[in-house]
Coordinates of C-alpha atoms and ligand atoms in Angstrom, one line a residue:
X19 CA 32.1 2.0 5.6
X20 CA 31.2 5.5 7.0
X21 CA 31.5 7.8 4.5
X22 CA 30.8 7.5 0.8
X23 CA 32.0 9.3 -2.1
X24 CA 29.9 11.2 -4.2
X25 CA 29.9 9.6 -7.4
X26 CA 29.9 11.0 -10.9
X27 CA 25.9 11.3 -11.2
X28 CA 24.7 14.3 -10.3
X29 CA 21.5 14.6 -12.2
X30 CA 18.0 14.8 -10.3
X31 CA 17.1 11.3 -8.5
X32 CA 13.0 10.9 -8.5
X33 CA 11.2 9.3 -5.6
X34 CA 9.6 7.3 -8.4
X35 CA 10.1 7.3 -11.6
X36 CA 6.6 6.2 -13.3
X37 CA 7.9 6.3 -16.8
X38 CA 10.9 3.3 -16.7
X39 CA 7.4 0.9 -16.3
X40 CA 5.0 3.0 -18.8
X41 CA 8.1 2.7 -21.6
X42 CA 8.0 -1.6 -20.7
X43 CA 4.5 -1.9 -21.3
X44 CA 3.8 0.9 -24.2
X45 CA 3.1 -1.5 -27.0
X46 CA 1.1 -3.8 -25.1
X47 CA -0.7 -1.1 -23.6
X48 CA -1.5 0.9 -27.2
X49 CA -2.6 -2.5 -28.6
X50 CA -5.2 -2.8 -25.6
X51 CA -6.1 0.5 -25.8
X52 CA -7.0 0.2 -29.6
X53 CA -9.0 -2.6 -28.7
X54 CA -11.3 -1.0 -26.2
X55 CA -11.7 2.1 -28.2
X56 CA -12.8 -0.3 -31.4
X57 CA -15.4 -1.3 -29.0
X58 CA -16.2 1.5 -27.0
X59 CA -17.0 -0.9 -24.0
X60 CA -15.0 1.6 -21.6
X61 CA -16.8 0.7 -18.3
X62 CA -16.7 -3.1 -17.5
X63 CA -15.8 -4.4 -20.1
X64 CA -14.1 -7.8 -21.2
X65 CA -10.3 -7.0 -20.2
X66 CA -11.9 -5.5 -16.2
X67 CA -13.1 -9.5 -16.0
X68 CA -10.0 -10.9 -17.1
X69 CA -7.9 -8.8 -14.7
X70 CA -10.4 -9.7 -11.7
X71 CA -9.6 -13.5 -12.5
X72 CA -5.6 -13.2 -13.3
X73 CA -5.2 -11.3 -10.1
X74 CA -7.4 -13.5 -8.2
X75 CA -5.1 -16.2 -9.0
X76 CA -1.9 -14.2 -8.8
X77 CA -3.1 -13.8 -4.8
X78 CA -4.5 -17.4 -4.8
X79 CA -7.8 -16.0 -3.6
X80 CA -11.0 -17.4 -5.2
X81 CA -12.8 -14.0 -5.7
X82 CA -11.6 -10.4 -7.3
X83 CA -13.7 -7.2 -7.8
X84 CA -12.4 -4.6 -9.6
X85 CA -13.8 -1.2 -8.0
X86 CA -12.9 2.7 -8.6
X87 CA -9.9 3.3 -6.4
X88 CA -8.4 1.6 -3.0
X89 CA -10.1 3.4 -0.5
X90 CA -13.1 2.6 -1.8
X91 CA -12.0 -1.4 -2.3
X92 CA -11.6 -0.8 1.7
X93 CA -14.7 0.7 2.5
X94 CA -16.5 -1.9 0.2
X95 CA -14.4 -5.1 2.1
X96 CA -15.6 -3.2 5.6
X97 CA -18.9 -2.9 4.6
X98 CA -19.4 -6.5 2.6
X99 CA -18.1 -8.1 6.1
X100 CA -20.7 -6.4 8.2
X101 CA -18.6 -3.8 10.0
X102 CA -20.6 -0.4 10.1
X103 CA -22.3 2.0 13.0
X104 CA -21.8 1.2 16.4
X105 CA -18.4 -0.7 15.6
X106 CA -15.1 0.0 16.9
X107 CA -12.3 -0.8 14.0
X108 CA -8.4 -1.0 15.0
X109 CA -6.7 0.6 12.7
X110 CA -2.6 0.8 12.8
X111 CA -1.4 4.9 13.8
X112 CA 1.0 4.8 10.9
X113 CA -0.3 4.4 7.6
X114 CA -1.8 6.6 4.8
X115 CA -4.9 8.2 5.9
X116 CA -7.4 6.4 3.9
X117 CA -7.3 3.2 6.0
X118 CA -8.7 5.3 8.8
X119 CA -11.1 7.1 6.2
X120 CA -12.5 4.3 5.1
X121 CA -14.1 2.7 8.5
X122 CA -15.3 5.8 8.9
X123 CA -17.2 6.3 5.6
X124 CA -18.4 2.4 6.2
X125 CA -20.3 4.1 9.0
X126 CA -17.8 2.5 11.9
X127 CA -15.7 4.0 14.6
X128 CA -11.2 3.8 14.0
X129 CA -9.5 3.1 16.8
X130 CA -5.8 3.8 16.8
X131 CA -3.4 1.2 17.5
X132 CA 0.2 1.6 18.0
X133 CA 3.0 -0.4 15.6
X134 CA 6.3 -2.0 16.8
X135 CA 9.3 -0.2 17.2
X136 CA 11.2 -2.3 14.4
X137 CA 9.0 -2.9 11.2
X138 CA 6.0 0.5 12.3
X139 CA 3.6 -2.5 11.4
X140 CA 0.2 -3.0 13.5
X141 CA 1.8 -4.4 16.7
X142 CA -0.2 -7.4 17.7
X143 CA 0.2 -6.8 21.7
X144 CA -1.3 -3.2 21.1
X145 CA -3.7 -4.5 19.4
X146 CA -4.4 -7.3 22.2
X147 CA -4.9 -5.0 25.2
X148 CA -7.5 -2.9 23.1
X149 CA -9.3 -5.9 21.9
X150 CA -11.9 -6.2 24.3
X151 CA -15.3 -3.9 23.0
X152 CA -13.6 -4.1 19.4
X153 CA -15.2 -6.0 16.3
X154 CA -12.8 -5.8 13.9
X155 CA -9.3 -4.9 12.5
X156 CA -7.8 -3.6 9.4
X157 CA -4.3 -4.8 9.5
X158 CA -1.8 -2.5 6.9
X159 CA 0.8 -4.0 4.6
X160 CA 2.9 -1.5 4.7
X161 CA 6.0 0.0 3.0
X162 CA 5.4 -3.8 1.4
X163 CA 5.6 -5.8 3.9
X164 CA 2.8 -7.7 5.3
X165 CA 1.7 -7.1 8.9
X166 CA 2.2 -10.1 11.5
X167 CA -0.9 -11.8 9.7
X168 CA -0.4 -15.4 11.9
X169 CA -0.5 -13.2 15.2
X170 CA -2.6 -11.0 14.7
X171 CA -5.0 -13.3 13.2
X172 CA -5.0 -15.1 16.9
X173 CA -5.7 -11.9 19.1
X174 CA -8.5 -11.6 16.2
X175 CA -9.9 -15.1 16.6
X176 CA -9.8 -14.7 20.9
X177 CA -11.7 -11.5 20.9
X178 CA -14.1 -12.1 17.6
X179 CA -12.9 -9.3 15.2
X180 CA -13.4 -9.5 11.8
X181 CA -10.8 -9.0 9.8
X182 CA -10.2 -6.8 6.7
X183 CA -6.5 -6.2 5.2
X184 CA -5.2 -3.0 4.0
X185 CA -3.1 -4.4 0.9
X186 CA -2.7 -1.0 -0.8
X187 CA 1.3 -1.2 -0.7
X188 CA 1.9 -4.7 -0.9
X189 CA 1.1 -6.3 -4.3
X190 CA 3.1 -9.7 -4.5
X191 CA 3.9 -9.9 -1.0
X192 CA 3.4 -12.7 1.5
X193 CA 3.2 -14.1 4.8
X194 CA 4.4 -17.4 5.8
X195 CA 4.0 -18.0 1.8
X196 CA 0.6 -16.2 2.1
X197 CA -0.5 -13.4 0.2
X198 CA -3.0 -11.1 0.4
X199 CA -6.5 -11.6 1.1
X200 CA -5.5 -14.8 2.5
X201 CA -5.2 -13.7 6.5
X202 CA -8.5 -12.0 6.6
X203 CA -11.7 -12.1 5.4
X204 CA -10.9 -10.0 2.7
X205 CA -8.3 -7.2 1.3
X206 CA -8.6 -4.1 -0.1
X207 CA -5.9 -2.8 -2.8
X208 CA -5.0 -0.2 -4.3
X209 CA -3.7 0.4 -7.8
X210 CA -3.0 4.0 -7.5
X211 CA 0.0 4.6 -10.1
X212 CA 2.8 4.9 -7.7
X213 CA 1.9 1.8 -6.1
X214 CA 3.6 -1.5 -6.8
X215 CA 0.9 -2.5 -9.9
X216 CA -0.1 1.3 -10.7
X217 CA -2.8 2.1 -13.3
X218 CA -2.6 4.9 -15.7
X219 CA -5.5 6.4 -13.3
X220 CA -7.6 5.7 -10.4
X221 CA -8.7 2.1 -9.5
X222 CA -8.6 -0.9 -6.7
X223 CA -10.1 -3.8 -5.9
X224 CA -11.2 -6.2 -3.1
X225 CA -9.9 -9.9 -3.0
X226 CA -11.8 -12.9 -0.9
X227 CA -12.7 -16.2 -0.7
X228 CA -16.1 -15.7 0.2
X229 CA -18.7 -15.5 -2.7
X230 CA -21.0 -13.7 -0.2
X231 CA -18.7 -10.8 0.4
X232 CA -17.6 -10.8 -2.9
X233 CA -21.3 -10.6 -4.0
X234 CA -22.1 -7.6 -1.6
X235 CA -18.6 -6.0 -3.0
X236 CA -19.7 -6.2 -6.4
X237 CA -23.4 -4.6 -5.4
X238 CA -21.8 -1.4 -3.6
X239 CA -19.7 -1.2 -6.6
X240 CA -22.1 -0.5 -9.1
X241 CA -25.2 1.1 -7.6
X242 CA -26.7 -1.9 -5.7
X243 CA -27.0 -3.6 -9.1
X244 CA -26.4 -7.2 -10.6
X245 CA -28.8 -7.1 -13.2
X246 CA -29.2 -3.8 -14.9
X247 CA -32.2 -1.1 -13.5
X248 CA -32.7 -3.8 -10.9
X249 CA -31.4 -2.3 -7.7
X250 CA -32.4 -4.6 -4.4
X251 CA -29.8 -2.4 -2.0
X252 CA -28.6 0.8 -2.1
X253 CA -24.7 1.2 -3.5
X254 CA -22.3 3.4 -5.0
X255 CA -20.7 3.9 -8.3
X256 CA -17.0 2.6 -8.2
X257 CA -16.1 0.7 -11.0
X258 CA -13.2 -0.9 -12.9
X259 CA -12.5 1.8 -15.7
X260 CA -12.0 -1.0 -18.7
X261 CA -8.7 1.0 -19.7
X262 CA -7.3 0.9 -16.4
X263 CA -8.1 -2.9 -16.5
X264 CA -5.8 -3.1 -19.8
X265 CA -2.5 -1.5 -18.1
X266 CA -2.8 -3.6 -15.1
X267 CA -3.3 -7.1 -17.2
X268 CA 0.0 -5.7 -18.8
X269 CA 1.9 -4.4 -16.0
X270 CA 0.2 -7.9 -13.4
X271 CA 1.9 -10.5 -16.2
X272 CA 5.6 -8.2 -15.1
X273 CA 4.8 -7.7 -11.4
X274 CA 7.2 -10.6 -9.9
X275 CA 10.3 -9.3 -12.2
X276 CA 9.4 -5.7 -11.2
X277 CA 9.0 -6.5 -7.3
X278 CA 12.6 -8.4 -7.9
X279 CA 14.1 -5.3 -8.8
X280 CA 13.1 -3.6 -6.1
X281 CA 14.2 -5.9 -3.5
X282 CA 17.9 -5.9 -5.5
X283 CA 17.6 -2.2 -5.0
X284 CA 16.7 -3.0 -1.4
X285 CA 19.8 -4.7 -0.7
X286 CA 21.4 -2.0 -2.6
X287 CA 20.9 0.7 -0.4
X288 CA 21.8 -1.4 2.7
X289 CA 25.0 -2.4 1.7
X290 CA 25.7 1.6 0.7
X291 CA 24.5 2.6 3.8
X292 CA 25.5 -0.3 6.3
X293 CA 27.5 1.3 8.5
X294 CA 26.8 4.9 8.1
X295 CA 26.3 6.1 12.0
X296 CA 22.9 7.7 12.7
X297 CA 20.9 5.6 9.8
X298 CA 18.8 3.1 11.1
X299 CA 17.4 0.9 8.0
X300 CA 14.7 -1.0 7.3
X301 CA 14.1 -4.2 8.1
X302 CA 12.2 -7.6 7.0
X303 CA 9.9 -9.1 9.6
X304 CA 9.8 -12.5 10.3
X305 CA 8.0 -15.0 7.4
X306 CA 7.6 -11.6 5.1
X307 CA 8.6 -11.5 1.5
X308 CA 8.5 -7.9 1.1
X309 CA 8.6 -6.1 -2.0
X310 CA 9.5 -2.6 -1.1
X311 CA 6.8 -0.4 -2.1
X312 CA 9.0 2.0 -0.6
X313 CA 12.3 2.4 1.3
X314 CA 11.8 3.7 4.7
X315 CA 14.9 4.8 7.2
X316 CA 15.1 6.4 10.2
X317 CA 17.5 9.6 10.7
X318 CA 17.8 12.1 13.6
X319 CA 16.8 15.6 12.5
X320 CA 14.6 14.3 9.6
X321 CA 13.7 17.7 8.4
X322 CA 17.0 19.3 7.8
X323 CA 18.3 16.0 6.4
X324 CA 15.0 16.1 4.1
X325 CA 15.7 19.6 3.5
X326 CA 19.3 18.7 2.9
X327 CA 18.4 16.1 0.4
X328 CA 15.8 18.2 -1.5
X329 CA 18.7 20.6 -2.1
X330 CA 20.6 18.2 -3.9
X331 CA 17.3 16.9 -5.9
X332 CA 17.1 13.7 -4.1
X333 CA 13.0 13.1 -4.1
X334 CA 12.8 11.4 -0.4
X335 CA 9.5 11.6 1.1
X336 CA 7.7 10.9 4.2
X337 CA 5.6 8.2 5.2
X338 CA 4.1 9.7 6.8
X339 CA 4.6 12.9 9.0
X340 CA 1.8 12.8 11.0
X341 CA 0.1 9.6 12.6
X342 CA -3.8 9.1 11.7
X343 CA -5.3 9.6 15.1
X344 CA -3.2 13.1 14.9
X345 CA -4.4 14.2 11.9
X346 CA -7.3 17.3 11.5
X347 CA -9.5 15.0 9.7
X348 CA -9.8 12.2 12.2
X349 CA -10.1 14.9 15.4
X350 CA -13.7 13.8 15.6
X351 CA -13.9 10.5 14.6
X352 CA -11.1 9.3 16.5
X353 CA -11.7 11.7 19.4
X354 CA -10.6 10.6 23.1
X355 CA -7.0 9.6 21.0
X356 CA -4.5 12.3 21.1
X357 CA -0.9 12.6 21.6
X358 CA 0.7 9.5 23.8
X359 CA -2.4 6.6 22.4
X360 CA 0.7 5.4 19.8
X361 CA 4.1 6.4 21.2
X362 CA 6.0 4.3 19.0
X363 CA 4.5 5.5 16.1
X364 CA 4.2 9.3 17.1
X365 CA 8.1 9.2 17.8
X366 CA 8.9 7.3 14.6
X367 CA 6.6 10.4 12.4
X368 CA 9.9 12.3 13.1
X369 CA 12.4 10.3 12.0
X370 CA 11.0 7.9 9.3
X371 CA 12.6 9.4 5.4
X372 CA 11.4 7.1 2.8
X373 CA 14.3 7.4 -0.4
X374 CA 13.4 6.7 -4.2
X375 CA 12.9 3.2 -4.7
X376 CA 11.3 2.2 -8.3
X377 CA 11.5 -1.0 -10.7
X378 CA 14.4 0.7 -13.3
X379 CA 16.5 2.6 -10.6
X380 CA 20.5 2.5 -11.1
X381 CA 23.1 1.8 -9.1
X382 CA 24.7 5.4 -10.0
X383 CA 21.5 6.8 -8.8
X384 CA 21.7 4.6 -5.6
X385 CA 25.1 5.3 -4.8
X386 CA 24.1 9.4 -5.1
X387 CA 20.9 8.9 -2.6
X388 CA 23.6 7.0 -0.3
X389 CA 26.5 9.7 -0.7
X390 CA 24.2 12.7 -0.2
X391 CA 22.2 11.3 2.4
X392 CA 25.3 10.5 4.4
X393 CA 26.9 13.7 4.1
X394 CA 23.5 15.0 5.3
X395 CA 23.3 12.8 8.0
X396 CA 26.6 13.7 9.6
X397 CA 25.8 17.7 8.6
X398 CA 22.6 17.7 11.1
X399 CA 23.2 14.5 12.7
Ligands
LIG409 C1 -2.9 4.2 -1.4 C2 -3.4 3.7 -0.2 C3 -4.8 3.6 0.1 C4 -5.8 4.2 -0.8 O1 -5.8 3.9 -2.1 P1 -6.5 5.0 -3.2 O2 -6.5 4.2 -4.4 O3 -5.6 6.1 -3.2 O4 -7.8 5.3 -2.7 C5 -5.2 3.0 1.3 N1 -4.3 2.5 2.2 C6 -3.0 2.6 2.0 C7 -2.1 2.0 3.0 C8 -2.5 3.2 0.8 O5 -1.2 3.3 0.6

């Protein structure tokens, strides 16, 4: 197929559309809510413990603890495995800019690495011929696809790195069968309310199988404190809001069905948009189940297709425009790494355009992202 016709819907289409999930879980949610407000215990309370053990054992890991928000959950994990000053981190060029953010607020140094051409995941040969005068990596699931954990956990084992994963976009995905948390020595997450188990707020949380880090997570969390106004080390304050913990037990128990849709919208778009010239689509890298956090192609003249798309109130996006060790806020910290240290991920900022991709989206609404972003494509193309 090379063109499509426009279909009948013509109404706005949303990047995400947050409010298909909040309608699924309303009454569960206003039932939880009741509950905490009866007992006022907003911070910490029962439900946070109950969601640290339900999603410990939805990732199969021995060990959650729920913190304020994913970057913290990162910085935390860093931290808890011993990474701080004097340490060189690699950290993938394309990904959100907290990954990068977070080594540095741990007190270590990011080093860019590039991805490969096909998946813009941490590209284990990059990573490989920067190893040397490294101690650790922070791996990103991205898009909702796990990086190539099994590799990249060799170059890590040869060259001693620690290993922390960046699970922000990748709730219910796996490698080889395992999830996250499960490749390194812990995992961050993030449960930001676009991502794939979203709060009604801010919050995240860090996943392990070693009590010591888990111990030293929980610490950091909640100002160096186990026992309360005993403080032996110095820590933050990043906890679980107990509300937050109620809309994720809700929205956790619905996650598998949710990430289901998304993949059948997945396959959607390909099949709408196999065969359009100039579209390159995503693809699923080898042992991944991927549950498509979000849909990312490649077009020629991004911009003018985005601004093309925008016209006809299509919400695409970009993930993401510029590549960390580009951005302002990592000029110093990642100095020494300008244009040319990620080529494959500085060419693909021009060209990725991520379309709307949420559990609840229609065909109709599908076949109107296709149609107009065909048209665009052959427009500017
Ligand atoms: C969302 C995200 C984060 C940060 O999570 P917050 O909860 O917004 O702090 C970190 N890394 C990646 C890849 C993300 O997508």
């Amino acid at each position: 197929m090379t063109t499509v016709d426009v279909p009948a819907v013509t109404g706005p289409v949303p990047l995400v559309d947050l409010g298909i999930q909040r309608d699924r879980v309303a009454g569960e949610v206003a039932e939880g809510f009741a509950r905490v407000l009866a007992t006022t215990a907003f911070v910490q309370g029962p439900d946070v413990g109950a969601f640290e053990e339900e999603f410990a054992a939805a990732t199969g890991r021995a060990h959650c603890v729920g913190v304020g928000n994913g970057t913290d959950a990162l910085e935390f994990a860093l931290r808890a495995c011993g990474l701080g000053p004097g340490d060189a981190v690699a950290v993938p060029a394309n990904t959100f800019l907290a990954s990068a953010e977070a080594i540095v607020r741990a007190g270590a140094r990011p080093v860019p690495v590039d991805v490969d051409d096909e998946h813009l995941l941490l590209d284990p040969a990059a990573l490989d011929a920067v190893a040397e005068g490294l101690r650790g990596v922070l791996p990103v699931h991205l898009f909702g696809q796990m990086a190539p954990m099994a590799a990249i956990r060799d170059v890590a084992e040869r060259h001693g790195l620690v290993v922390v994963e960046d699970a922000a976009q990748s709730q219910g995905a796996t490698h080889r069968g395992v999830p996250m948390g499960g490749w390194g020595t812990a995992a961050g997450t993030s449960f930001y309310p676009g991502k794939n188990l979203g709060a009604y707020g801010d919050a995240g949380a860090v996943t392990t199988d070693d009590a010591g880090v888990a111990r030293a997570v929980r610490l950091l969390a909640n100002h160096g404190s186990e026992v309360k106004y005993e403080h032996p080390v110095l820590g933050f304050n990043s906890r679980m809001d107990t509300l937050q913990a109620v809309v994720l037990r809700a929205k956790l128990r619905r996650l598998a069905a949710w990430n289901a849709e998304r993949a059948e919208a997945a396959q959607r778009y390909a099949d709408l948009l196999a065969g359009v010239p100039g579209v390159r689509l995503p693809g699923v890298a080898p042992g991944n189940e991927h549950v498509w956090h979000l849909y990312v192609v490649r077009v020629p003249a991004r911009d003018a297709v985005l601004a093309d798309l925008a016209a006809a109130r299509i919400g695409a996006g970009v993930h993401y425009p510029v590549p960390v060790h580009l951005t302002g806020a990592m000029a110093g910290a990642m100095a020494g790494s300008g244009p040319g240290a990620a080529p494959v991920a500085e060419r693909a900022a021009g060209e990725i355009l991520s379309l709307p991709i949420f559990p609840g989206i229609t065909a109709a609404q599908q076949e109107r992202v296709a149609a107009e972003l065909a048209r665009a494509v052959v427009r500017r193309g």
